[in-house]
Amino acid sequence: MSQKIRGVKGTRDVLPIDTYVKDEDPWVRVGHYHLVEQSARDLFPLYGYREARTPVLERTELFVRGIGEVTDIVGKEMYTFDDRGESVTLRPENTASLVRAYVEHNVNQQEPETKWWYAGPMFRRERQQRGRYRQFTQIGIEAFGSPGPRIDAEQVELLDRWLRVLGVPFEMHLNTLGDASCRPKYREALQAYLRSRAPELCEDCQKRIETNPIRVLDCKNPKCQEVAAAAPKMEQFLCEPCKVHFAGVQEMLQRLGVPFVVDPKLVRGLDYYTRTTYEAIATSGLGAQSTLAGGGRYDGLVKDLGGPDVPGIGFAAGVERLALLLAQEGKERATRPVVFIAPLGDAEAARADQLAQQLRAAGLAAEVSFRKSNPGNQLKRADTLGARFALVLGDQELKSDRAKLKELKTGAQHEVTLSGFADEVRKLTGGPR
Ligand code: ATP
Ligand code: MG
């Protein structure tokens, strides 16, 4: 045998079956992903979001300019390589890419206000942990052209509804980061305070004081959190328009009946955020990697990336973390066969294939047995597949056109004809068409 080739560290396979179960990191199956993705596909268009797909590969410059040089992502997490003289990067997030596409295709000339959603893999070279991988999946939305605050509240309400549809436990956190006219003053005050307590901070945060002081507020180190708790708050520095904006978002959320907590420590790691920021945080089941989705307003980004002065706001959710929660709760979306057909001989096999074809054409999932074995084993196999009914097809059934369809859970037997099989199954299930 040749040597096995393993997957790259920090990446994972998502299979239809459980290949292992580890308590600290339950196996996530494709069916859990489907539940997350399908609910987004169903829900987001109800709010006017349409899907956009951009490449996984972008010019490195896009993220350096779009995300900011002093962020963790650009500083140390990107997969960047030289493509024959051009530096390219596997996207670590999708907002910068969507903005690039928005600018490149002059979308604002056709649709000054537009709402997009996306789903796909992102890449960051982080330390692998439960809920933190090097290739992971994000589903997110971006709305361009609306200054808010109504769209801000609408997005938070969308995120709230989506997570409720999925049934995951979470709390919505809300904050404002101010804008270009008030944040610099806050940044200075924060910097002065942090310098005075620098020795208490972790090594990373000591560097952040000068490069990205706001990020200290968000450090997970307990000592840094202690220092952050007594730091000056953005709220005291907000300019009048930012104050009015933030009050507006809160008022609208209350009107829409969306629960939230104002969390002054909520800051986002990326440079481009302004004003409203929000995060949905899992209240149980995920340990330290508990942020399910993070979002916020980025009014300067489109312009920074060479476009017109168009405001934007969006969020990105981590599909793996959502899927982990669903897996823990035993929820998944799976298509199981409605009928499992077990033919006993060659003539029956040909008929079984035909019956399965008719069932599928009627929108009913069907499986035929490709193995020769006794009816008892066939029923066992039907059970393992999670089929609702099993049909054992022998010589007798073929001749008489009559058969007994066994309902596996209850053991009930239904008399059916082979000539009208698909119709009769459909009536029994109340299934499609
Ligand atoms: P965190 O504080 O957890 O590192 P972040 O601020 O880096 O999050 P964002 O860039 O806002 O995360 O990404 C939005 C969401 O994508 C996160 O809330 C999380 O659910 C998910 N996510 C981010 N990085 C990873 C990763 N390496 N593996 C799995 N999911 C991730
Ligand atoms: Mg991160």
Coordinates of C-alpha atoms and ligand atoms in Angstrom, one line a residue:
M1 CA 0.0 0.0 0.0
S2 CA 1.2 3.5 -0.7
Q3 CA 1.4 6.1 2.1
K4 CA -1.7 7.9 3.1
I5 CA -2.0 11.6 2.3
R6 CA -3.5 13.7 5.1
G7 CA -5.6 16.9 4.8
V8 CA -3.9 20.2 5.6
K9 CA -3.9 21.3 9.3
G10 CA -6.8 23.5 10.2
T11 CA -9.0 22.2 7.4
R12 CA -11.7 19.6 7.9
D13 CA -13.7 17.2 5.8
V14 CA -17.5 17.4 6.1
L15 CA -18.9 14.0 5.2
P16 CA -22.4 12.6 5.1
I17 CA -21.5 10.1 7.9
D18 CA -19.9 10.3 11.3
T19 CA -16.3 9.2 10.9
Y20 CA -15.4 9.9 14.5
V21 CA -17.0 11.5 17.5
K22 CA -14.9 13.5 19.9
D23 CA -16.6 15.0 22.9
E24 CA -14.8 18.3 22.7
D25 CA -15.4 18.6 19.0
P26 CA -18.4 16.8 17.8
W27 CA -18.3 15.7 14.2
V28 CA -20.3 18.0 11.9
R29 CA -22.1 16.4 9.0
V30 CA -23.1 17.9 5.7
G31 CA -26.7 17.8 6.9
H32 CA -25.9 20.4 9.6
Y33 CA -24.4 22.7 7.0
H34 CA -27.5 22.3 4.8
L35 CA -29.7 23.4 7.6
V36 CA -27.6 26.6 8.1
E37 CA -27.3 27.3 4.4
Q38 CA -30.9 26.5 3.4
S39 CA -32.4 28.7 6.1
A40 CA -30.2 31.6 4.9
R41 CA -31.2 31.0 1.3
D42 CA -34.9 31.0 2.3
L43 CA -34.8 34.0 4.6
F44 CA -32.3 36.5 3.2
P45 CA -34.3 37.1 -0.1
L46 CA -37.3 38.0 2.0
Y47 CA -35.4 41.1 3.0
G48 CA -34.3 41.9 -0.5
Y49 CA -30.8 40.3 -0.4
R50 CA -29.6 38.6 -3.6
E51 CA -26.7 36.3 -3.8
A52 CA -23.3 37.4 -5.1
R53 CA -20.3 35.1 -5.7
T54 CA -16.8 36.5 -5.9
P55 CA -13.5 34.6 -6.4
V56 CA -11.6 33.0 -3.5
L57 CA -8.4 34.5 -4.9
E58 CA -7.9 38.3 -4.8
R59 CA -5.0 40.7 -5.1
T60 CA -3.3 41.0 -1.8
E61 CA -3.5 44.8 -1.9
L62 CA -7.3 44.5 -1.6
F63 CA -7.1 43.2 1.9
V64 CA -4.1 45.2 3.0
R65 CA -6.0 48.4 2.0
G66 CA -9.5 47.1 2.8
I67 CA -8.9 45.4 6.2
G68 CA -6.0 47.4 7.4
E69 CA -2.3 46.6 7.8
V70 CA -2.3 46.6 11.6
T71 CA -5.1 44.0 12.0
D72 CA -4.5 40.4 13.1
I73 CA -5.8 39.2 9.7
V74 CA -3.5 41.2 7.5
G75 CA -0.6 41.1 10.0
K76 CA -0.4 37.4 10.4
E77 CA -3.3 35.3 9.2
M78 CA -3.4 35.6 5.4
Y79 CA -2.4 32.9 2.9
T80 CA -0.5 35.1 0.5
F81 CA 1.7 33.9 -2.3
D82 CA 3.4 35.1 -5.4
D83 CA 1.7 34.3 -8.6
R84 CA 4.4 34.9 -11.1
G85 CA 5.1 38.4 -10.1
E86 CA 1.7 39.3 -8.6
S87 CA 0.9 38.9 -5.0
V88 CA -2.4 37.2 -4.4
T89 CA -4.3 36.1 -1.3
L90 CA -6.9 33.5 -0.4
R91 CA -9.7 35.7 0.9
P92 CA -9.8 35.9 4.7
E93 CA -13.3 37.5 4.6
N94 CA -15.7 38.6 1.9
T95 CA -16.6 42.2 2.6
A96 CA -13.6 43.7 0.8
S97 CA -14.2 41.4 -2.2
L98 CA -17.8 42.4 -2.5
V99 CA -16.8 46.1 -2.3
R100 CA -14.2 45.5 -4.9
A101 CA -16.9 44.0 -7.2
Y102 CA -19.3 46.7 -6.4
V103 CA -16.7 49.4 -7.4
E104 CA -15.3 47.4 -10.4
H105 CA -18.8 47.0 -12.0
N106 CA -20.0 50.5 -11.2
V107 CA -23.0 49.0 -9.4
N108 CA -24.0 52.3 -7.8
Q109 CA -24.8 53.7 -11.2
Q110 CA -27.4 51.0 -11.9
E111 CA -28.6 50.5 -8.3
P112 CA -27.7 53.2 -5.8
E113 CA -29.0 51.0 -3.1
T114 CA -28.3 47.3 -3.3
K115 CA -28.4 44.3 -0.9
W116 CA -26.2 41.3 -1.4
W117 CA -25.6 38.0 0.4
Y118 CA -22.9 35.5 0.0
A119 CA -21.7 32.1 1.3
G120 CA -18.4 30.4 0.9
P121 CA -15.0 29.4 2.3
M122 CA -12.6 31.9 3.9
F123 CA -9.0 31.3 4.9
R124 CA -7.0 32.5 7.9
R125 CA -3.8 31.0 9.3
E126 CA -5.0 30.9 12.9
R127 CA -4.3 28.5 15.8
Q128 CA -6.7 25.6 15.2
Q129 CA -9.2 25.1 18.0
R130 CA -12.8 23.9 18.3
G131 CA -14.8 26.4 16.3
R132 CA -11.6 28.0 14.8
Y133 CA -10.2 26.6 11.6
R134 CA -7.9 27.7 8.8
Q135 CA -10.5 27.1 6.1
F136 CA -14.0 28.0 7.4
T137 CA -17.3 29.1 5.9
Q138 CA -19.0 32.4 6.2
I139 CA -22.5 33.4 5.3
G140 CA -23.1 37.1 5.3
I141 CA -24.9 40.1 3.9
E142 CA -23.9 43.6 2.8
A143 CA -26.2 46.5 2.1
F144 CA -24.7 49.4 0.1
G145 CA -26.1 52.9 -0.3
S146 CA -28.2 53.3 2.9
P147 CA -26.9 55.5 5.6
G148 CA -29.2 54.1 8.3
P149 CA -30.2 53.9 11.0
R150 CA -33.2 52.0 9.7
I151 CA -31.2 49.5 7.6
D152 CA -29.0 48.9 10.7
A153 CA -31.9 47.8 12.7
E154 CA -33.4 45.8 9.8
Q155 CA -30.1 43.8 9.6
V156 CA -30.0 43.1 13.3
E157 CA -33.6 41.9 13.0
L158 CA -32.7 39.7 10.1
L159 CA -29.8 38.1 12.0
D160 CA -32.1 37.7 15.1
R161 CA -34.7 36.0 13.0
W162 CA -32.3 33.7 11.3
L163 CA -30.7 32.5 14.5
R164 CA -34.2 31.9 16.0
V165 CA -35.2 29.9 12.9
L166 CA -32.1 27.8 13.6
G167 CA -33.0 27.5 17.2
V168 CA -29.5 28.3 18.6
P169 CA -29.1 30.0 22.0
F170 CA -27.7 33.5 21.6
E171 CA -27.7 37.1 22.8
M172 CA -27.4 40.2 20.5
H173 CA -24.8 42.7 21.4
L174 CA -24.8 46.2 20.1
N175 CA -22.4 49.1 20.2
T176 CA -21.3 52.2 18.2
L177 CA -17.7 53.0 17.2
G178 CA -18.3 56.6 16.3
D179 CA -17.1 58.0 13.0
A180 CA -14.1 59.9 11.5
S181 CA -15.0 63.0 13.4
C182 CA -15.3 61.6 16.9
R183 CA -13.4 58.3 17.0
P184 CA -9.9 59.9 16.8
K185 CA -10.6 61.8 20.0
Y186 CA -11.7 58.6 21.7
R187 CA -8.7 56.7 20.4
E188 CA -6.4 59.3 21.9
A189 CA -8.1 59.2 25.3
L190 CA -8.1 55.4 25.2
Q191 CA -4.4 55.3 24.2
A192 CA -3.5 57.6 27.1
Y193 CA -5.3 55.4 29.5
L194 CA -3.8 52.2 28.2
R195 CA -0.3 53.6 28.3
S196 CA -0.8 54.3 32.0
R197 CA -1.7 50.6 32.5
A198 CA 0.6 49.1 29.9
P199 CA 2.5 46.8 32.2
E200 CA -0.7 44.9 33.1
L201 CA -1.5 44.1 29.5
C202 CA -0.5 41.0 27.5
E203 CA 2.3 41.3 25.0
D204 CA 0.0 41.6 22.0
C205 CA -2.0 44.4 23.6
Q206 CA 1.1 46.3 24.6
K207 CA 1.8 46.6 20.8
R208 CA -1.9 47.3 20.1
I209 CA -1.8 50.5 22.3
E210 CA 0.1 52.2 19.5
T211 CA -1.2 50.4 16.4
N212 CA -4.9 49.5 17.1
P213 CA -5.8 50.5 20.7
I214 CA -9.5 49.8 20.3
R215 CA -8.7 46.2 19.8
V216 CA -7.4 45.9 23.4
L217 CA -11.0 46.2 24.5
D218 CA -11.7 42.9 22.8
C219 CA -8.8 40.9 24.0
K220 CA -9.7 37.6 25.6
N221 CA -6.9 37.7 28.2
P222 CA -8.4 38.1 31.7
K223 CA -5.9 40.8 32.8
C224 CA -6.6 42.8 29.6
Q225 CA -10.3 42.5 30.2
E226 CA -9.8 43.9 33.7
V227 CA -8.0 46.9 32.3
A228 CA -10.6 47.3 29.5
A229 CA -13.4 47.3 32.0
A230 CA -12.2 50.6 33.5
A231 CA -11.3 52.2 30.2
P232 CA -13.0 55.4 28.9
K233 CA -16.1 54.5 26.9
M234 CA -16.8 55.6 23.3
E235 CA -20.2 56.8 24.4
Q236 CA -18.7 59.8 26.2
F237 CA -17.0 60.9 23.0
L238 CA -19.7 60.4 20.4
C239 CA -20.4 63.4 18.2
E240 CA -24.0 64.6 17.9
P241 CA -24.8 62.8 14.6
C242 CA -23.3 59.5 15.9
K243 CA -25.4 59.8 19.1
V244 CA -28.6 60.4 17.1
H245 CA -27.7 57.4 14.8
F246 CA -27.1 55.1 17.7
A247 CA -30.3 56.2 19.5
G248 CA -32.2 55.6 16.3
V249 CA -31.0 52.0 15.9
Q250 CA -31.9 51.2 19.5
E251 CA -35.4 52.8 19.2
M252 CA -36.1 50.9 16.0
L253 CA -35.0 47.6 17.4
Q254 CA -37.3 48.1 20.4
R255 CA -40.1 48.9 18.0
L256 CA -39.4 45.7 16.0
G257 CA -39.3 43.7 19.2
V258 CA -35.7 42.6 18.9
P259 CA -33.9 42.0 22.2
F260 CA -30.4 43.3 22.5
V261 CA -27.8 44.5 25.0
V262 CA -25.6 47.6 24.6
D263 CA -22.1 46.4 25.0
P264 CA -19.4 49.1 25.2
K265 CA -16.7 46.5 25.0
L266 CA -17.9 45.3 21.6
V267 CA -15.4 46.4 19.0
R268 CA -14.6 44.8 15.7
G269 CA -11.1 43.8 14.6
L270 CA -11.2 45.4 11.2
D271 CA -10.3 49.0 10.6
Y272 CA -13.2 49.9 8.3
Y273 CA -16.0 49.8 10.8
T274 CA -17.9 53.0 11.7
R275 CA -20.9 53.6 14.0
T276 CA -23.1 50.6 14.5
T277 CA -21.5 47.3 15.3
Y278 CA -23.3 44.2 16.4
E279 CA -22.5 40.6 17.3
A280 CA -24.6 37.6 18.0
I281 CA -22.9 35.6 20.8
A282 CA -23.8 32.1 21.7
T283 CA -25.0 31.8 25.4
S284 CA -24.0 28.1 25.6
G285 CA -22.4 25.2 23.8
L286 CA -19.4 26.8 22.2
G287 CA -16.9 27.8 25.0
A288 CA -14.4 30.5 24.1
Q289 CA -15.2 30.6 20.3
S290 CA -18.7 31.9 21.0
T291 CA -19.2 34.7 18.5
L292 CA -21.7 33.4 15.9
A293 CA -21.8 36.4 13.7
G294 CA -20.3 39.9 13.7
G295 CA -21.3 42.9 11.7
G296 CA -21.3 46.6 11.4
R297 CA -21.3 49.7 9.4
Y298 CA -18.4 50.6 7.1
D299 CA -19.2 54.0 5.7
G300 CA -15.7 54.8 4.4
L301 CA -14.7 51.5 2.8
V302 CA -16.2 51.9 -0.6
K303 CA -14.4 55.2 -1.0
D304 CA -11.2 53.8 0.4
L305 CA -11.3 51.1 -2.3
G306 CA -11.6 53.6 -5.1
G307 CA -15.3 53.8 -5.3
P308 CA -17.9 56.6 -4.7
D309 CA -18.7 57.8 -1.2
V310 CA -21.3 55.1 -0.6
P311 CA -22.1 53.8 2.9
G312 CA -22.3 50.1 3.7
I313 CA -23.3 47.8 6.5
G314 CA -23.2 44.0 6.8
F315 CA -22.5 40.9 8.9
A316 CA -20.7 37.6 8.5
A317 CA -21.7 34.5 10.4
G318 CA -19.5 31.4 11.0
V319 CA -21.2 28.4 9.5
E320 CA -19.0 25.9 11.4
R321 CA -19.9 27.3 14.8
L322 CA -23.6 27.3 13.9
A323 CA -23.3 23.7 12.6
L324 CA -21.6 22.7 15.8
L325 CA -24.5 24.0 17.9
L326 CA -27.0 22.2 15.6
A327 CA -25.0 19.0 15.8
Q328 CA -24.9 19.2 19.6
E329 CA -28.7 19.6 19.6
G330 CA -29.2 16.7 17.2
K331 CA -30.7 18.9 14.5
E332 CA -29.9 18.4 10.8
R333 CA -31.4 18.5 7.5
A334 CA -31.2 15.1 5.7
T335 CA -33.0 13.6 2.8
R336 CA -33.8 10.0 3.6
P337 CA -35.3 7.5 1.2
V338 CA -39.1 7.4 1.3
V339 CA -39.0 3.9 -0.2
F340 CA -36.3 1.3 -0.2
I341 CA -36.9 -1.4 -2.8
A342 CA -35.3 -4.8 -2.5
P343 CA -35.6 -7.1 -5.5
L344 CA -35.0 -10.8 -5.0
G345 CA -34.0 -11.7 -8.6
D346 CA -32.8 -10.3 -11.9
A347 CA -36.3 -9.7 -13.4
E348 CA -37.4 -8.0 -10.1
A349 CA -34.2 -5.9 -10.2
A350 CA -35.1 -4.4 -13.6
R351 CA -38.6 -3.6 -12.3
A352 CA -37.2 -2.1 -9.1
D353 CA -35.1 0.3 -11.1
Q354 CA -38.1 1.4 -13.0
L355 CA -40.2 1.9 -9.9
A356 CA -37.4 4.0 -8.3
Q357 CA -37.2 6.1 -11.5
Q358 CA -41.0 6.8 -11.3
L359 CA -40.8 7.7 -7.6
R360 CA -37.9 10.1 -8.2
A361 CA -39.8 11.7 -11.1
A362 CA -42.6 12.3 -8.7
G363 CA -40.2 14.0 -6.3
L364 CA -39.9 11.1 -3.8
A365 CA -36.5 9.9 -2.7
A366 CA -36.0 6.2 -3.5
E367 CA -33.2 3.7 -3.2
V368 CA -32.9 0.2 -4.7
S369 CA -30.8 -2.5 -3.3
F370 CA -27.9 -3.5 -5.5
R371 CA -27.1 -6.5 -3.3
K372 CA -28.4 -10.0 -3.4
S373 CA -29.4 -11.0 0.1
N374 CA -32.4 -12.3 2.0
P375 CA -35.4 -10.2 2.9
G376 CA -34.4 -9.9 6.5
N377 CA -31.1 -8.4 5.7
Q378 CA -32.7 -6.1 3.1
L379 CA -35.1 -4.7 5.7
K380 CA -32.2 -4.1 8.1
R381 CA -30.4 -2.1 5.4
A382 CA -33.6 -0.1 4.8
D383 CA -33.7 0.7 8.5
T384 CA -30.1 1.8 8.5
L385 CA -30.8 4.2 5.6
G386 CA -33.7 5.7 7.6
A387 CA -36.2 4.7 4.9
R388 CA -39.8 5.2 5.7
F389 CA -41.1 2.2 3.6
A390 CA -39.6 -0.9 2.3
L391 CA -40.8 -3.0 -0.6
V392 CA -39.5 -6.5 -1.1
L393 CA -40.1 -7.5 -4.7
G394 CA -40.3 -11.1 -5.6
D395 CA -41.7 -13.2 -8.4
Q396 CA -45.2 -13.3 -6.9
E397 CA -45.4 -9.5 -6.7
L398 CA -44.3 -9.1 -10.3
K399 CA -46.9 -11.6 -11.6
S400 CA -49.9 -10.3 -9.5
D401 CA -49.0 -6.5 -9.8
R402 CA -49.7 -6.4 -6.0
A403 CA -47.3 -5.9 -3.2
K404 CA -47.1 -5.1 0.5
L405 CA -45.3 -1.9 1.4
K406 CA -43.9 -2.1 4.9
E407 CA -43.8 1.0 7.0
L408 CA -40.6 0.5 9.0
K409 CA -41.3 2.4 12.2
T410 CA -44.8 1.0 12.8
G411 CA -44.6 -2.4 11.0
A412 CA -47.9 -1.5 9.2
Q413 CA -48.4 -3.2 5.8
H414 CA -50.0 -1.2 3.0
E415 CA -51.5 -3.0 0.0
V416 CA -50.2 -1.3 -3.2
T417 CA -50.2 -2.1 -6.9
L418 CA -47.0 -1.9 -8.9
S419 CA -48.6 -0.2 -11.9
G420 CA -49.9 2.7 -9.8
F421 CA -47.0 2.6 -7.3
A422 CA -45.7 6.2 -7.3
D423 CA -49.2 7.6 -7.0
E424 CA -50.1 5.3 -4.2
V425 CA -46.9 6.1 -2.3
R426 CA -47.5 9.8 -2.7
K427 CA -51.0 9.4 -1.2
L428 CA -49.5 7.6 1.7
T429 CA -46.9 10.2 2.4
G430 CA -48.9 13.3 1.5
G431 CA -45.6 14.1 -0.3
P432 CA -44.9 16.4 -3.2
R433 CA -47.3 16.9 -6.1
Ligands
ATP1 P1 -13.2 35.9 16.6 O1 -13.2 37.0 17.6 O2 -14.0 34.7 17.0 O3 -11.8 35.6 16.1 P2 -13.5 37.6 14.3 O4 -13.8 38.9 14.8 O5 -12.1 37.3 13.8 O6 -14.0 36.5 15.3 P3 -15.1 38.0 11.9 O7 -13.9 38.3 11.1 O8 -16.0 39.0 12.4 O9 -14.5 37.2 13.2 O10 -15.9 36.8 11.3 C1 -17.3 36.6 11.5 C2 -17.6 35.2 12.1 O11 -16.9 34.2 11.3 C3 -17.1 35.0 13.5 O12 -18.0 35.5 14.4 C4 -17.0 33.5 13.5 O13 -18.3 32.9 13.8 C5 -16.5 33.1 12.2 N1 -15.1 32.9 12.1 C6 -14.1 33.8 12.1 N2 -12.9 33.3 12.1 C7 -13.1 31.9 12.1 C8 -12.3 30.8 12.0 N3 -10.9 30.9 11.9 N4 -12.9 29.5 12.0 C9 -14.2 29.4 12.1 N5 -15.0 30.5 12.1 C10 -14.5 31.7 12.1
MG2 MG -10.5 36.3 14.6

